[in-house]
mmCIF file of C-alpha atoms in Angstrom:
data_model
loop_
_atom_site.group_PDB
_atom_site.id
_atom_site.type_symbol
_atom_site.label_atom_id
_atom_site.label_comp_id
_atom_site.label_asym_id
_atom_site.label_seq_id
_atom_site.Cartn_x
_atom_site.Cartn_y
_atom_site.Cartn_z
ATOM 1 C CA ILE A 1 13.357 -70.955 69.812
ATOM 2 C CA LEU A 2 11.634 -67.315 70.004
ATOM 3 C CA HIS A 3 8.303 -68.512 68.786
ATOM 4 C CA GLY A 4 8.411 -72.178 69.675
ATOM 5 C CA GLY A 5 6.866 -71.998 73.251
ATOM 6 C CA GLY A 6 9.894 -73.241 75.089
ATOM 7 C CA ILE A 7 12.833 -75.424 74.589
ATOM 8 C CA THR A 8 11.796 -78.995 75.683
ATOM 9 C CA ASP A 9 15.021 -80.898 74.545
ATOM 10 C CA PHE A 10 18.462 -79.514 73.452
ATOM 11 C CA ARG A 11 21.093 -81.984 72.227
ATOM 12 C CA ILE A 12 24.518 -81.882 70.354
ATOM 13 C CA ASP A 13 26.052 -84.750 68.789
ATOM 14 C CA LEU A 14 29.461 -85.071 66.834
ATOM 15 C CA VAL A 15 28.941 -86.705 63.539
ATOM 16 C CA GLU A 16 30.899 -87.005 60.258
ATOM 17 C CA PRO A 17 31.373 -84.227 58.758
ATOM 18 C CA GLY A 18 30.337 -82.033 61.668
ATOM 19 C CA ILE A 19 27.872 -81.577 64.573
ATOM 20 C CA ARG A 20 24.240 -82.329 64.789
ATOM 21 C CA VAL A 21 22.123 -80.000 66.512
ATOM 22 C CA SER A 22 18.451 -80.946 67.754
ATOM 23 C CA VAL A 23 16.445 -78.415 69.359
ATOM 24 C CA SER A 24 12.805 -79.366 70.491
ATOM 25 C CA ASP A 25 9.839 -77.447 71.660
ATOM 26 C CA ARG A 26 6.099 -77.141 72.428
ATOM 27 C CA SER A 27 4.748 -75.635 69.056
ATOM 28 C CA ASP A 28 3.378 -77.724 66.235
ATOM 29 C CA ALA A 29 4.041 -74.722 63.846
ATOM 30 C CA LEU A 30 6.593 -75.119 61.244
ATOM 31 C CA PRO A 31 9.262 -72.686 60.777
ATOM 32 C CA VAL A 32 8.637 -70.238 57.958
ATOM 33 C CA THR A 33 11.177 -67.939 56.270
ATOM 34 C CA GLU A 34 9.615 -64.117 56.065
ATOM 35 C CA GLU A 35 10.407 -61.440 53.752
ATOM 36 C CA PRO A 36 12.629 -58.440 55.669
ATOM 37 C CA VAL A 37 9.866 -56.219 55.064
ATOM 38 C CA ASP A 38 5.914 -56.159 55.216
ATOM 39 C CA LEU A 39 3.792 -55.408 52.546
ATOM 40 C CA ARG A 40 4.015 -51.492 53.585
ATOM 41 C CA GLY A 41 7.754 -51.662 53.312
ATOM 42 C CA ARG A 42 8.175 -51.744 57.080
ATOM 43 C CA ARG A 43 11.252 -53.578 58.250
ATOM 44 C CA ARG A 44 10.249 -56.725 60.205
ATOM 45 C CA ILE A 45 11.678 -57.542 63.728
ATOM 46 C CA GLY A 46 13.131 -60.725 63.913
ATOM 47 C CA GLY A 47 12.875 -63.586 61.415
ATOM 48 C CA LEU A 48 16.340 -64.253 61.226
ATOM 49 C CA GLY A 49 16.998 -67.480 62.788
ATOM 50 C CA TRP A 50 15.696 -69.893 60.183
ATOM 51 C CA PRO A 51 17.314 -68.559 57.232
ATOM 52 C CA ILE A 52 20.467 -68.566 59.020
ATOM 53 C CA VAL A 53 20.009 -72.145 60.200
ATOM 54 C CA CYS A 54 19.167 -73.358 56.494
ATOM 55 C CA ARG A 55 22.246 -71.409 55.147
ATOM 56 C CA LEU A 56 24.711 -72.923 57.357
ATOM 57 C CA ALA A 57 23.309 -76.315 58.009
ATOM 58 C CA HIS A 58 23.234 -79.312 55.724
ATOM 59 C CA ASP A 59 20.505 -81.913 56.174
ATOM 60 C CA VAL A 60 18.051 -80.017 57.897
ATOM 61 C CA ARG A 61 14.781 -81.736 59.107
ATOM 62 C CA VAL A 62 11.602 -80.927 61.016
ATOM 63 C CA THR A 63 9.943 -83.671 62.640
ATOM 64 C CA GLY A 64 6.649 -83.831 64.569
ATOM 65 C CA LEU A 65 6.748 -85.110 68.191
ATOM 66 C CA PRO A 66 4.239 -87.890 69.384
ATOM 67 C CA SER A 67 3.469 -85.757 72.325
ATOM 68 C CA GLY A 68 3.057 -82.592 70.348
ATOM 69 C CA GLY A 69 5.697 -80.052 69.575
ATOM 70 C CA LYS A 70 8.388 -80.552 66.984
ATOM 71 C CA CYS A 71 12.333 -81.518 66.692
ATOM 72 C CA ILE A 72 14.401 -79.562 64.425
ATOM 73 C CA THR A 73 17.476 -81.280 63.470
ATOM 74 C CA ALA A 74 20.534 -79.915 61.507
ATOM 75 C CA VAL A 75 23.851 -80.930 60.653
ATOM 76 C CA VAL A 76 26.667 -77.988 60.875
ATOM 77 C CA PRO A 77 29.901 -78.952 58.954
ATOM 78 C CA LEU A 78 32.995 -77.969 61.273
ATOM 79 C CA SER A 79 35.187 -77.022 58.351
#
């Protein structure tokens, strides 16, 4: 959300076995996982969101939008 150029859509749907969260933004850039430290050993600021999404969610998908930007959809189990 911080690097996506602004949220253009946000949706939550109840699905089996949990909730499906979809967030769209203006950026075509794909999310990346970065190391917590840079090449000089300095701790990076941020970069925690995508690894958290990938760890907690099932069926994570990133889809390009026809008008530009992307939609990230993740199913999060309720139990």
